[in-house]
mmCIF file of C-alpha atoms in Angstrom:
data_model
loop_
_atom_site.group_PDB
_atom_site.id
_atom_site.type_symbol
_atom_site.label_atom_id
_atom_site.label_comp_id
_atom_site.label_asym_id
_atom_site.label_seq_id
_atom_site.Cartn_x
_atom_site.Cartn_y
_atom_site.Cartn_z
ATOM 1 C CA MET A 992 0.000 0.000 0.000
ATOM 2 C CA LEU A 993 2.889 2.327 0.816
ATOM 3 C CA TYR A 994 4.461 1.794 -2.620
ATOM 4 C CA PHE A 995 1.170 2.486 -4.357
ATOM 5 C CA LEU A 996 0.768 5.764 -2.460
ATOM 6 C CA LEU A 997 4.360 6.685 -3.276
ATOM 7 C CA TYR A 998 3.687 5.922 -6.944
ATOM 8 C CA LEU A 999 0.527 8.054 -6.947
ATOM 9 C CA PHE A 1000 2.378 10.911 -5.296
ATOM 10 C CA LEU A 1001 5.216 10.783 -7.850
ATOM 11 C CA GLU A 1002 2.785 10.406 -10.751
ATOM 12 C CA VAL A 1003 0.818 13.487 -9.693
ATOM 13 C CA LEU A 1004 3.998 15.544 -9.198
ATOM 14 C CA VAL A 1005 5.482 14.569 -12.558
ATOM 15 C CA SER A 1006 2.185 14.924 -14.442
ATOM 16 C CA VAL A 1007 1.354 18.335 -12.975
ATOM 17 C CA ASN A 1008 4.837 19.714 -13.658
ATOM 18 C CA ILE A 1009 4.985 18.478 -17.249
ATOM 19 C CA SER A 1010 1.342 19.416 -17.977
ATOM 20 C CA SER A 1011 1.879 22.952 -16.724
ATOM 21 C CA GLU A 1012 4.881 23.311 -19.035
ATOM 22 C CA ILE A 1013 3.409 21.897 -22.238
ATOM 23 C CA GLY A 1014 -0.276 22.833 -21.806
ATOM 24 C CA GLY A 1015 -3.564 20.990 -21.764
ATOM 25 C CA LEU A 1016 -3.895 20.235 -25.483
ATOM 26 C CA ALA A 1017 -0.368 18.829 -25.735
ATOM 27 C CA THR A 1018 -1.008 16.714 -22.639
ATOM 28 C CA PHE A 1019 -4.184 15.330 -24.178
ATOM 29 C CA LEU A 1020 -2.405 14.566 -27.456
ATOM 30 C CA GLU A 1021 0.461 12.895 -25.569
ATOM 31 C CA ILE A 1022 -2.007 10.650 -23.734
ATOM 32 C CA LEU A 1023 -3.655 9.641 -27.028
ATOM 33 C CA PHE A 1024 -0.290 9.134 -28.773
ATOM 34 C CA THR A 1025 1.218 6.915 -26.075
ATOM 35 C CA ALA A 1026 -2.018 4.912 -25.773
ATOM 36 C CA PHE A 1027 -1.891 4.307 -29.534
ATOM 37 C CA ILE A 1028 1.757 3.198 -29.282
ATOM 38 C CA GLY A 1029 0.937 0.866 -26.378
ATOM 39 C CA MET A 1030 -1.923 -0.727 -28.289
ATOM 40 C CA SER A 1031 0.209 -1.177 -31.406
ATOM 41 C CA ILE A 1032 2.904 -2.869 -29.290
ATOM 42 C CA LEU A 1033 0.305 -5.270 -27.920
ATOM 43 C CA VAL A 1034 -0.996 -5.979 -31.427
ATOM 44 C CA ASN A 1035 2.533 -6.641 -32.738
ATOM 45 C CA PHE A 1036 3.642 -8.610 -29.679
ATOM 46 C CA ARG A 1037 3.686 -11.763 -31.772
ATOM 47 C CA THR A 1038 6.772 -10.523 -33.658
ATOM 48 C CA THR A 1039 8.622 -9.755 -30.436
ATOM 49 C CA LEU A 1040 7.699 -13.149 -29.087
ATOM 50 C CA MET A 1041 9.028 -14.856 -32.234
ATOM 51 C CA GLU A 1042 12.348 -12.989 -31.983
ATOM 52 C CA ASN A 1043 12.725 -14.007 -28.347
ATOM 53 C CA MET A 1044 11.833 -17.607 -29.181
ATOM 54 C CA ARG A 1045 14.543 -17.656 -31.859
ATOM 55 C CA ALA A 1046 17.037 -16.294 -29.327
ATOM 56 C CA VAL A 1047 16.095 -19.098 -26.929
ATOM 57 C CA SER A 1048 16.415 -21.741 -29.646
ATOM 58 C CA PHE A 1049 19.944 -20.561 -30.479
ATOM 59 C CA SER A 1050 20.872 -20.432 -26.768
ATOM 60 C CA CYS A 1051 21.380 -16.663 -26.775
ATOM 61 C CA ILE A 1052 19.094 -16.314 -23.773
ATOM 62 C CA ASP A 1053 17.795 -18.811 -21.253
ATOM 63 C CA LEU A 1054 14.150 -19.528 -20.504
ATOM 64 C CA GLU A 1055 14.048 -17.327 -17.421
ATOM 65 C CA GLU A 1056 15.364 -14.349 -19.377
ATOM 66 C CA PHE A 1057 12.885 -15.160 -22.171
ATOM 67 C CA GLN A 1058 9.997 -14.952 -19.711
ATOM 68 C CA ARG A 1059 11.235 -11.721 -18.180
ATOM 69 C CA LEU A 1060 11.845 -10.004 -21.530
ATOM 70 C CA ASN A 1061 8.328 -10.837 -22.696
ATOM 71 C CA LEU A 1062 6.899 -9.792 -19.361
ATOM 72 C CA PHE A 1063 8.687 -6.420 -19.538
ATOM 73 C CA THR A 1064 7.348 -5.853 -23.061
ATOM 74 C CA LEU A 1065 3.783 -6.581 -21.967
ATOM 75 C CA ILE A 1066 3.986 -4.499 -18.794
ATOM 76 C CA GLY A 1067 5.627 -1.644 -20.714
ATOM 77 C CA ALA A 1068 2.842 -1.662 -23.312
ATOM 78 C CA ILE A 1069 0.194 -1.592 -20.593
ATOM 79 C CA LEU A 1070 2.000 1.272 -18.845
ATOM 80 C CA LEU A 1071 2.015 3.217 -22.113
ATOM 81 C CA ILE A 1072 -1.753 2.799 -22.393
ATOM 82 C CA ILE A 1073 -2.381 4.058 -18.836
ATOM 83 C CA PRO A 1074 -2.541 7.890 -18.782
ATOM 84 C CA GLY A 1075 0.259 9.624 -16.922
ATOM 85 C CA PHE A 1076 3.732 10.881 -17.675
ATOM 86 C CA LEU A 1077 5.602 8.725 -15.175
ATOM 87 C CA THR A 1078 3.938 5.542 -16.439
ATOM 88 C CA ASP A 1079 4.708 6.593 -20.020
ATOM 89 C CA ILE A 1080 8.384 7.128 -19.209
ATOM 90 C CA VAL A 1081 8.705 3.771 -17.427
ATOM 91 C CA GLY A 1082 6.687 2.005 -20.150
ATOM 92 C CA ALA A 1083 8.871 3.456 -22.900
ATOM 93 C CA LEU A 1084 12.043 2.405 -21.075
ATOM 94 C CA MET A 1085 10.705 -1.138 -20.767
ATOM 95 C CA GLN A 1086 10.387 -1.381 -24.553
ATOM 96 C CA PHE A 1087 14.111 -1.076 -25.178
ATOM 97 C CA SER A 1088 15.713 -4.506 -25.129
ATOM 98 C CA VAL A 1089 19.049 -3.127 -23.949
ATOM 99 C CA ILE A 1090 17.483 -1.698 -20.798
ATOM 100 C CA THR A 1091 15.396 -4.796 -20.107
ATOM 101 C CA SER A 1092 18.401 -7.048 -20.702
ATOM 102 C CA MET A 1093 20.398 -5.010 -18.217
ATOM 103 C CA ILE A 1094 17.596 -5.322 -15.687
ATOM 104 C CA VAL A 1095 17.218 -9.042 -16.319
ATOM 105 C CA ASN A 1096 20.944 -9.786 -16.293
ATOM 106 C CA ARG A 1097 21.711 -7.301 -13.520
ATOM 107 C CA TYR A 1098 24.069 -5.263 -15.675
ATOM 108 C CA ASN A 1099 25.570 -8.312 -17.356
ATOM 109 C CA VAL A 1100 24.424 -7.935 -20.967
ATOM 110 C CA LYS A 1101 25.132 -10.910 -23.255
ATOM 111 C CA SER A 1102 26.713 -10.314 -26.640
ATOM 112 C CA ASN A 1103 24.578 -10.874 -29.725
ATOM 113 C CA ASN A 1104 27.645 -11.744 -31.831
ATOM 114 C CA ASN A 1105 27.750 -15.232 -30.331
ATOM 115 C CA CYS A 1106 24.091 -15.677 -31.198
ATOM 116 C CA LYS A 1107 24.608 -14.688 -34.822
ATOM 117 C CA ALA A 1108 27.672 -16.916 -35.088
ATOM 118 C CA SER A 1109 25.809 -19.901 -33.647
ATOM 119 C CA TYR A 1110 22.910 -19.190 -36.022
ATOM 120 C CA ASN A 1111 25.248 -19.173 -39.033
ATOM 121 C CA GLU A 1112 26.978 -22.353 -37.828
ATOM 122 C CA LYS A 1113 23.637 -24.079 -37.438
ATOM 123 C CA ILE A 1114 22.591 -23.137 -40.966
ATOM 124 C CA ASN A 1115 25.939 -24.323 -42.366
ATOM 125 C CA LYS A 1116 25.567 -27.645 -40.545
ATOM 126 C CA GLN A 1117 22.102 -28.046 -42.007
ATOM 127 C CA LYS A 1118 23.452 -27.377 -45.498
ATOM 128 C CA ASP A 1119 26.277 -29.881 -44.986
ATOM 129 C CA SER A 1120 23.898 -32.534 -43.699
ATOM 130 C CA ASP A 1121 21.959 -32.396 -46.970
ATOM 131 C CA VAL A 1122 25.044 -33.321 -49.021
ATOM 132 C CA ILE A 1123 25.431 -36.934 -50.056
ATOM 133 C CA ASP A 1124 28.996 -38.122 -50.499
ATOM 134 C CA VAL A 1125 29.403 -40.239 -53.608
ATOM 135 C CA GLU A 1126 32.434 -42.125 -54.878
ATOM 136 C CA ILE A 1127 32.650 -42.755 -58.585
ATOM 137 C CA ILE A 1128 34.286 -46.012 -59.550
ATOM 138 C CA SER A 1129 35.198 -46.269 -63.166
ATOM 139 C CA ASP A 1130 34.771 -49.555 -64.898
ATOM 140 C CA ASP A 1131 38.199 -50.223 -66.483
ATOM 141 C CA SER A 1132 37.168 -53.627 -67.866
ATOM 142 C CA THR A 1133 35.513 -52.029 -70.897
ATOM 143 C CA THR A 1134 38.690 -50.206 -71.859
ATOM 144 C CA LYS A 1135 40.879 -53.343 -72.051
#
């Protein structure tokens, strides 16, 4: 309950200060704009989920990080839909994978170069597995 009251207090302070600077119409347009962005993120969440699933399949991230990244994307989109400047700021920060990876990994961000290299190796192995080795034996008996 204490954290909720602290959040409400900070939200009111931030919203009143920013609203007084930019005006009522700009505040209204900002609320509509961020709600539209939040809804479009929720609609396109399938693409984000597919990218994270590919990262899990190539062992770039583990399952726990996969769950947290998707959770941060969903919570961030919901925070963008909720009116308020503080929720919009936090929701926008949750959409950046670098920031969420740092939160998930506790400032230990994994390199994507290893993921791309393992992806390319996996594709090359698949190509090599489709090759059939053949040995050609000539029939020298017809030439005698």
